[in-house]
């Protein structure tokens, strides 16, 4: 399967739909100041890492990630119960979505 086929909206949509569910839950948990936030942010982290792994495999690029992605992930892991960690994870998903849209356009142009 070509990398452009692994980066289609259909291939990536389940990850982003699941993140939408998790982010809604996290927003509510933070509003309630719940202790459950750490568990839910861990769920989001695992989802992000699966998505990133999928993209790296598709692009055959082990270094593919948003700007300062590794440092940001470390921050999220070490302060997983904080609102700042939640916002940082949300930004990583947003940035990754934009980068992938650009990559799809680049791959489409190369294949045409």
MMTF fields as JSON, N, C-alpha, C and O atoms, coordinates in Angstrom:
{
  "mmtfVersion": "1.0.0",
  "mmtfProducer": "UNKNOWN",
  "numBonds": 447,
  "numAtoms": 448,
  "numGroups": 112,
  "numChains": 1,
  "numModels": 1,
  "chainsPerModel": [1],
  "groupsPerChain": [112],
  "chainIdList": ["A"],
  "bondAtomList": [4, 2, 8, 6, 12, 10, 16, 14, 20, 18, 24, 22, 28, 26, 32, 30, 36, 34, 40, 38, 44, 42, 48, 46, 52, 50, 56, 54, 60, 58, 64, 62, 68, 66, 72, 70, 76, 74, 80, 78, 84, 82, 88, 86, 92, 90, 96, 94, 100, 98, 104, 102, 108, 106, 112, 110, 116, 114, 120, 118, 124, 122, 128, 126, 132, 130, 136, 134, 140, 138, 144, 142, 148, 146, 152, 150, 156, 154, 160, 158, 164, 162, 168, 166, 172, 170, 176, 174, 180, 178, 184, 182, 188, 186, 192, 190, 196, 194, 200, 198, 204, 202, 208, 206, 212, 210, 216, 214, 220, 218, 224, 222, 228, 226, 232, 230, 236, 234, 240, 238, 244, 242, 248, 246, 252, 250, 256, 254, 260, 258, 264, 262, 268, 266, 272, 270, 276, 274, 280, 278, 284, 282, 288, 286, 292, 290, 296, 294, 300, 298, 304, 302, 308, 306, 312, 310, 316, 314, 320, 318, 324, 322, 328, 326, 332, 330, 336, 334, 340, 338, 344, 342, 348, 346, 352, 350, 356, 354, 360, 358, 364, 362, 368, 366, 372, 370, 376, 374, 380, 378, 384, 382, 388, 386, 392, 390, 396, 394, 400, 398, 404, 402, 408, 406, 412, 410, 416, 414, 420, 418, 424, 422, 428, 426, 432, 430, 436, 434, 440, 438, 444, 442],
  "bondOrderList": [1, 1, 1, 1, 1, 1, 1, 1, 1, 1, 1, 1, 1, 1, 1, 1, 1, 1, 1, 1, 1, 1, 1, 1, 1, 1, 1, 1, 1, 1, 1, 1, 1, 1, 1, 1, 1, 1, 1, 1, 1, 1, 1, 1, 1, 1, 1, 1, 1, 1, 1, 1, 1, 1, 1, 1, 1, 1, 1, 1, 1, 1, 1, 1, 1, 1, 1, 1, 1, 1, 1, 1, 1, 1, 1, 1, 1, 1, 1, 1, 1, 1, 1, 1, 1, 1, 1, 1, 1, 1, 1, 1, 1, 1, 1, 1, 1, 1, 1, 1, 1, 1, 1, 1, 1, 1, 1, 1, 1, 1, 1],
  "groupList": [{"groupName": "UNK", "atomNameList": ["N", "CA", "C", "O"], "elementList": ["N", "C", "C", "O"], "formalChargeList": [0, 0, 0, 0], "bondAtomList": [1, 0, 2, 1, 3, 2], "bondOrderList": [1, 1, 2], "singleLetterCode": "X", "chemCompType": "L-PEPTIDE LINKING"}],
  "groupTypeList": [0, 0, 0, 0, 0, 0, 0, 0, 0, 0, 0, 0, 0, 0, 0, 0, 0, 0, 0, 0, 0, 0, 0, 0, 0, 0, 0, 0, 0, 0, 0, 0, 0, 0, 0, 0, 0, 0, 0, 0, 0, 0, 0, 0, 0, 0, 0, 0, 0, 0, 0, 0, 0, 0, 0, 0, 0, 0, 0, 0, 0, 0, 0, 0, 0, 0, 0, 0, 0, 0, 0, 0, 0, 0, 0, 0, 0, 0, 0, 0, 0, 0, 0, 0, 0, 0, 0, 0, 0, 0, 0, 0, 0, 0, 0, 0, 0, 0, 0, 0, 0, 0, 0, 0, 0, 0, 0, 0, 0, 0, 0, 0],
  "groupIdList": [1, 2, 3, 4, 5, 6, 7, 8, 9, 10, 11, 12, 13, 14, 15, 16, 17, 18, 19, 20, 21, 22, 23, 24, 25, 26, 27, 28, 29, 30, 31, 32, 33, 34, 35, 36, 37, 38, 39, 40, 41, 42, 43, 44, 45, 46, 47, 48, 49, 50, 51, 52, 53, 54, 55, 56, 57, 58, 59, 60, 61, 62, 63, 64, 65, 66, 67, 68, 69, 70, 71, 72, 73, 74, 75, 76, 77, 78, 79, 80, 81, 82, 83, 84, 85, 86, 87, 88, 89, 90, 91, 92, 93, 94, 95, 96, 97, 98, 99, 100, 101, 102, 103, 104, 105, 106, 107, 108, 109, 110, 111, 112],
  "secStructList": [7, 7, 2, 2, 2, 2, 6, 1, 2, 2, 2, 2, 2, 2, 2, 2, 2, 2, 2, 2, 2, 2, 2, 2, 2, 2, 2, 2, 2, 2, 2, 2, 6, 7, 6, 6, 2, 2, 2, 2, 2, 2, 2, 2, 2, 2, 2, 2, 2, 2, 2, 2, 2, 2, 2, 2, 2, 2, 2, 6, 7, 6, 6, 7, 7, 1, 6, 6, 2, 2, 2, 2, 2, 2, 2, 2, 2, 2, 6, 6, 6, 1, 2, 2, 2, 2, 2, 2, 2, 2, 2, 2, 2, 2, 2, 2, 2, 2, 2, 2, 2, 2, 2, 2, 2, 2, 2, 2, 2, 2, 2, 7],
  "xCoordList": [0.85, 0.0, 0.897, 1.815, 0.623, 1.418, 1.117, 0.042, 2.095, 1.912, 0.712, 0.051, 0.42, -0.736, -2.036, -3.009, -2.06, -3.252, -3.402, -4.516, -2.312, -2.356, -2.668, -2.97, -2.592, -2.826, -4.131, -4.301, -5.035, -6.31, -7.152, -6.921, -8.119, -9.026, -9.729, -9.962, -10.063, -10.766, -9.888, -10.377, -8.597, -7.668, -7.433, -7.26, -7.428, -7.081, -8.291, -8.154, -9.456, -10.66, -10.959, -11.321, -10.826, -11.125, -10.282, -10.772, -9.031, -8.168, -8.697, -8.789, -9.041, -9.484, -10.891, -11.207, -11.727, -13.049, -12.932, -13.646, -12.027, -11.792, -11.221, -11.589, -10.321, -9.781, -10.893, -10.9, -11.811, -12.933, -13.723, -14.128, -13.94, -14.637, -13.826, -14.362, -12.533, -11.669, -11.54, -11.6, -11.365, -11.183, -12.434, -12.341, -13.593, -14.845, -14.924, -15.309, -14.557, -14.554, -13.544, -13.838, -12.355, -11.331, -11.766, -11.51, -12.411, -12.892, -13.876, -13.821, -14.77, -15.74, -15.054, -15.404, -14.088, -13.377, -12.599, -12.566, -11.977, -11.248, -12.207, -11.911, -13.34, -14.35, -14.815, -15.071, -14.921, -15.36, -14.199, -14.409, -12.973, -11.755, -11.663, -11.339, -11.956, -12.004, -10.604, -9.704, -10.446, -9.193, -9.057, -7.972, -10.144, -10.18, -9.386, -9.118, -9.01, -8.319, -7.051, -6.777, -6.269, -5.003, -5.232, -4.486, -6.256, -6.568, -6.999, -6.576, -7.834, -8.359, -7.276, -7.24, -6.396, -5.31, -4.343, -3.743, -4.197, -3.371, -3.981, -3.266, -5.294, -6.008, -5.698, -5.429, -5.741, -5.438, -3.999, -3.725, -3.082, -1.666, -1.455, -0.731, -2.086, -1.958, -2.52, -1.939, -3.645, -4.243, -3.296, -3.082, -2.734, -1.805, -0.598, -0.162, -0.062, 1.109, 0.784, 1.621, -0.419, -0.831, -0.95, -0.514, -1.545, -1.694, -0.323, -0.079, 0.562, 1.898, 2.646, 3.34, 2.51, 3.145, 2.595, 3.351, 1.29, 0.644, 1.211, 1.518, 1.346, 1.859, 3.324, 3.733, 4.097, 5.521, 5.684, 6.536, 4.87, 4.916, 4.526, 5.172, 3.472, 2.983, 4.013, 4.207, 4.664, 5.644, 7.053, 7.959, 7.22, 8.528, 9.554, 10.66, 9.142, 9.964, 9.832, 8.845, 10.819, 10.779, 10.854, 10.514, 11.289, 11.409, 10.207, 10.195, 9.191, 8.016, 7.269, 6.904, 7.041, 6.242, 6.079, 6.842, 5.097, 4.979, 6.207, 6.975, 6.378, 7.509, 7.604, 6.619, 8.773, 9.037, 8.111, 7.783, 7.699, 6.76, 7.23, 6.449, 8.476, 8.999, 9.013, 8.615, 9.475, 9.519, 8.111, 7.876, 7.198, 5.824, 5.183, 4.436, 5.484, 4.964, 5.519, 4.796, 6.778, 7.391, 6.68, 6.387, 6.407, 5.695, 4.312, 3.908, 3.604, 2.255, 2.31, 1.483, 3.284, 3.411, 3.734, 3.216, 4.586, 4.999, 3.982, 4.027, 3.072, 2.072, 0.683, -0.097, 0.388, -0.831, -2.141, -3.171, -2.142, -3.397, -3.716, -4.762, -2.815, -3.0, -3.745, -3.776, -4.337, -5.036, -4.033, -4.344, -2.836, -1.805, -1.426, -1.202, -1.354, -1.038, -2.154, -1.893, -3.384, -4.53, -4.474, -4.662, -4.219, -4.16, -3.006, -3.145, -1.883, -0.729, -1.027, -0.645, -1.7, -2.075, -3.071, -2.989, -3.995, -4.961, -4.246, -4.592, -3.256, -2.479, -1.689, -1.572, -1.149, -0.425, -1.349, -0.965, -2.562, -3.523, -3.866, -3.927, -4.086, -4.441, -3.315, -3.551, -2.095, -0.952, -0.729, -0.434, -0.868, -0.68, -1.715, -1.397, -2.926, -3.978, -3.622, -3.822, -3.097, -2.699, -1.525, -1.515, -0.54, 0.637, 0.222, 0.717, -0.685, -1.132, -1.91, -1.808, -2.676, -3.401, -2.401, -2.583, -1.346, -0.304, 0.397, 0.666, 0.692, 1.37, 0.509, 1.017, -0.8, -1.698, -1.668, -1.659, -1.653, -1.6, -0.275, -0.255, 0.828, 2.139, 2.181, 2.652, 1.696, 1.715, 0.825, 1.157, -0.296, -1.208, -0.532, -0.634, 0.156, 0.859, 1.971, 2.191, 2.667, 3.738, 3.196, 3.835, 2.011, 1.434, 0.714, 0.429, 0.415, -0.289, 0.65, 0.215],
  "yCoordList": [-1.175, 0.0, 1.239, 1.348, 2.172, 3.394, 4.291, 4.217, 5.153, 6.015, 6.943, 7.268, 7.374, 8.254, 7.527, 8.157, 6.201, 5.425, 5.244, 5.036, 5.318, 5.175, 6.499, 6.524, 7.593, 8.91, 9.543, 10.758, 8.747, 9.293, 9.734, 9.319, 10.573, 11.026, 9.839, 9.826, 8.849, 7.672, 6.874, 6.339, 6.798, 6.071, 6.798, 6.168, 8.128, 8.933, 9.389, 9.707, 9.422, 9.921, 9.229, 9.915, 7.901, 7.261, 7.806, 7.941, 8.113, 8.671, 10.027, 10.292, 10.876, 12.22, 12.221, 13.069, 11.283, 11.155, 10.699, 11.188, 9.76, 9.293, 10.424, 10.57, 11.229, 12.365, 13.36, 13.927, 13.573, 14.479, 14.006, 14.813, 12.707, 12.152, 12.376, 12.806, 12.079, 12.204, 13.666, 13.967, 14.568, 15.981, 16.57, 17.413, 16.131, 16.58, 16.087, 16.828, 14.838, 14.271, 14.987, 15.284, 15.263, 15.954, 17.368, 17.815, 18.059, 19.41, 19.362, 20.193, 18.388, 18.241, 17.857, 18.372, 16.962, 16.536, 17.687, 17.821, 18.512, 19.667, 20.672, 21.277, 20.836, 21.761, 21.3, 22.117, 19.988, 19.417, 19.203, 18.799, 19.477, 19.254, 17.8, 17.528, 16.9, 15.469, 14.845, 15.274, 13.848, 13.088, 12.134, 11.615, 11.915, 11.006, 11.567, 10.844, 12.851, 13.466, 12.732, 12.572, 12.281, 11.599, 10.339, 10.057, 9.597, 8.363, 8.692, 8.035, 9.704, 10.06, 10.677, 10.425, 11.478, 12.054, 10.956, 11.049, 9.931, 8.784, 8.09, 7.652, 8.002, 7.455, 8.279, 7.733, 9.593, 10.501, 10.37, 10.4, 10.225, 10.041, 8.776, 8.781, 7.695, 6.427, 6.549, 6.029, 7.235, 7.455, 8.269, 7.933, 9.332, 10.179, 9.364, 9.49, 8.54, 7.743, 6.7, 6.408, 6.143, 5.21, 5.946, 5.444, 7.14, 7.94, 8.323, 8.21, 8.772, 9.167, 7.978, 8.122, 6.823, 5.612, 5.249, 4.876, 5.358, 5.089, 6.021, 5.587, 7.299, 8.284, 8.031, 8.13, 7.709, 7.415, 6.205, 6.199, 5.178, 3.993, 4.35, 3.919, 5.135, 5.51, 6.338, 6.157, 7.24, 8.125, 7.529, 8.067, 6.418, 5.783, 6.792, 6.912, 7.516, 8.569, 8.485, 8.954, 7.891, 7.718, 9.031, 9.072, 10.092, 11.385, 12.286, 13.416, 11.802, 12.635, 12.951, 12.045, 14.247, 14.698, 16.208, 16.873, 16.757, 18.215, 18.823, 18.123, 20.113, 20.828, 20.599, 20.764, 20.223, 19.937, 18.858, 18.875, 17.941, 16.904, 16.053, 15.768, 15.647, 14.789, 15.51, 14.95, 16.759, 17.543, 17.783, 17.727, 18.045, 18.297, 17.043, 17.113, 15.893, 14.632, 14.362, 13.892, 14.653, 14.48, 15.362, 14.92, 16.6, 17.508, 16.947, 16.968, 16.454, 15.923, 14.724, 14.598, 13.855, 12.667, 13.032, 12.41, 14.034, 14.379, 15.234, 15.323, 15.858, 16.703, 16.386, 17.282, 15.096, 14.633, 15.08, 15.055, 15.483, 15.902, 17.374, 17.846, 18.105, 19.552, 19.961, 19.236, 21.124, 21.679, 21.992, 21.828, 22.441, 22.758, 21.53, 21.64, 20.375, 19.133, 18.792, 18.388, 18.958, 18.71, 19.634, 19.183, 20.92, 21.884, 21.54, 21.65, 21.129, 20.786, 19.572, 19.548, 18.577, 17.398, 17.773, 17.273, 18.639, 19.108, 19.828, 19.641, 20.646, 21.344, 20.373, 20.582, 19.321, 18.321, 17.668, 17.485, 17.319, 16.735, 17.733, 17.363, 18.984, 20.017, 20.211, 20.248, 20.334, 20.52, 19.315, 19.462, 18.133, 16.919, 16.842, 16.432, 17.228, 17.216, 18.16, 17.815, 19.339, 20.299, 19.775, 19.886, 19.207, 18.669, 17.548, 17.458, 16.701, 15.577, 16.056, 15.46, 17.113, 17.677, 18.172, 17.953, 18.84, 19.301, 18.125, 18.155, 17.087, 15.905, 15.23, 14.797, 15.148, 14.531, 15.312, 14.723, 16.637, 17.473, 17.25, 17.102, 17.227, 16.988, 15.636, 15.531, 14.604, 13.26, 13.178, 12.494, 13.871, 13.861, 14.519, 14.028, 15.633, 16.322, 15.458, 15.445, 14.74, 13.866, 12.71, 12.273, 12.215, 11.072, 11.457, 10.596, 12.741, 13.187, 13.391, 13.762],
  "zCoordList": [0.0, 0.0, 0.0, 0.812, -0.919, -0.995, 0.193, 0.788, 0.535, 1.7, 1.534, 2.52, 0.311, 0.12, 0.454, 0.87, 0.273, 0.602, 2.107, 2.589, 2.856, 4.304, 5.0, 6.193, 4.25, 4.841, 4.364, 4.466, 3.855, 3.394, 4.588, 5.724, 4.303, 5.367, 6.009, 7.217, 5.2, 5.706, 6.671, 7.666, 6.372, 7.237, 8.557, 9.6, 8.503, 9.675, 10.489, 11.67, 9.88, 10.55, 11.885, 12.841, 11.993, 13.284, 14.443, 15.564, 14.168, 15.218, 15.691, 16.89, 14.722, 15.075, 15.679, 16.514, 15.266, 15.885, 17.334, 18.21, 17.576, 18.946, 19.794, 20.96, 19.216, 19.963, 20.301, 21.394, 19.397, 19.66, 20.874, 21.71, 20.968, 22.129, 23.406, 24.428, 23.334, 24.506, 24.937, 26.129, 23.982, 24.329, 24.967, 25.859, 24.517, 25.125, 26.562, 27.466, 26.757, 28.102, 29.001, 30.159, 28.461, 29.247, 29.634, 30.752, 28.725, 29.032, 30.197, 31.104, 30.162, 31.257, 32.566, 33.628, 32.492, 33.696, 34.33, 35.554, 33.5, 34.031, 34.655, 35.685, 34.025, 34.568, 35.945, 36.83, 36.118, 37.393, 38.371, 39.515, 37.907, 38.706, 39.193, 40.349, 38.286, 38.594, 38.62, 37.898, 39.448, 39.52, 38.314, 38.051, 37.601, 36.449, 35.258, 34.299, 35.318, 34.181, 33.795, 32.606, 34.764, 34.459, 33.63, 32.692, 33.979, 33.25, 31.822, 30.871, 31.682, 30.362, 29.487, 28.283, 30.073, 29.269, 28.823, 27.752, 29.639, 29.255, 28.028, 27.126, 28.018, 26.858, 25.612, 24.542, 25.764, 24.655, 24.189, 22.989, 25.134, 24.794, 23.982, 22.986, 24.409, 23.687, 22.275, 21.322, 22.144, 20.829, 19.948, 18.783, 20.505, 19.751, 19.295, 18.151, 20.17, 19.814, 18.744, 17.89, 18.785, 17.716, 16.388, 15.352, 16.422, 15.202, 14.648, 13.447, 15.525, 15.093, 14.496, 13.489, 15.101, 14.59, 13.212, 12.316, 13.049, 11.755, 10.683, 9.572, 11.024, 10.069, 9.739, 8.582, 10.743, 10.505, 9.605, 8.717, 9.828, 8.966, 7.539, 6.583, 7.4, 6.072, 5.31, 4.108, 6.021, 5.382, 5.365, 4.729, 6.069, 6.218, 6.729, 6.204, 7.78, 8.37, 9.887, 10.454, 10.541, 11.996, 12.762, 13.945, 12.117, 12.791, 12.598, 13.088, 11.888, 11.613, 12.903, 13.652, 13.162, 14.299, 14.214, 13.512, 14.917, 14.979, 15.657, 16.316, 15.489, 16.062, 17.569, 18.289, 18.037, 19.452, 20.016, 21.203, 19.182, 19.589, 20.756, 21.664, 20.751, 21.826, 23.166, 24.188, 23.152, 24.394, 24.934, 26.141, 24.037, 24.445, 25.03, 26.006, 24.421, 24.955, 26.348, 27.227, 26.546, 27.869, 28.892, 30.003, 28.516, 29.406, 29.761, 30.923, 28.763, 28.982, 29.932, 30.834, 29.72, 30.569, 32.015, 32.943, 32.211, 33.573, 34.318, 35.545, 33.592, 34.263, 33.735, 33.414, 33.652, 32.979, 33.605, 32.931, 34.85, 35.468, 35.29, 35.735, 34.636, 34.539, 33.281, 32.286, 33.35, 32.193, 31.081, 29.901, 31.452, 30.463, 29.64, 28.434, 30.272, 29.554, 28.568, 27.435, 29.007, 28.116, 26.908, 25.778, 27.128, 26.031, 25.078, 23.86, 25.64, 24.822, 23.938, 22.768, 24.485, 23.705, 22.616, 21.494, 22.943, 21.953, 20.808, 19.642, 21.14, 20.119, 19.25, 18.042, 19.843, 19.056, 18.026, 16.871, 18.446, 17.505, 16.394, 15.222, 16.763, 15.778, 14.771, 13.564, 15.271, 14.384, 13.488, 12.301, 14.048, 13.256, 12.133, 11.017, 12.429, 11.409, 10.249, 9.085, 10.567, 9.534, 8.719, 7.493, 9.399, 8.71, 7.761, 6.638, 8.22, 7.388, 6.172, 5.1, 6.324, 5.177, 4.128, 2.93, 4.591, 3.663, 2.996, 1.796, 3.777, 3.226, 2.152, 1.117, 2.414, 1.425, 0.12, -0.961, 0.219, -0.987, -1.717, -2.939, -0.971, -1.582, -2.273, -3.405, -1.603, -2.194, -3.422, -4.391, -3.385, -4.53, -5.736, -6.86, -5.489, -6.578, -7.155, -8.366, -6.288, -6.773, -7.604, -8.561, -7.233, -7.948, -9.228, -10.061, -9.395, -10.618, -11.773, -12.864]
}
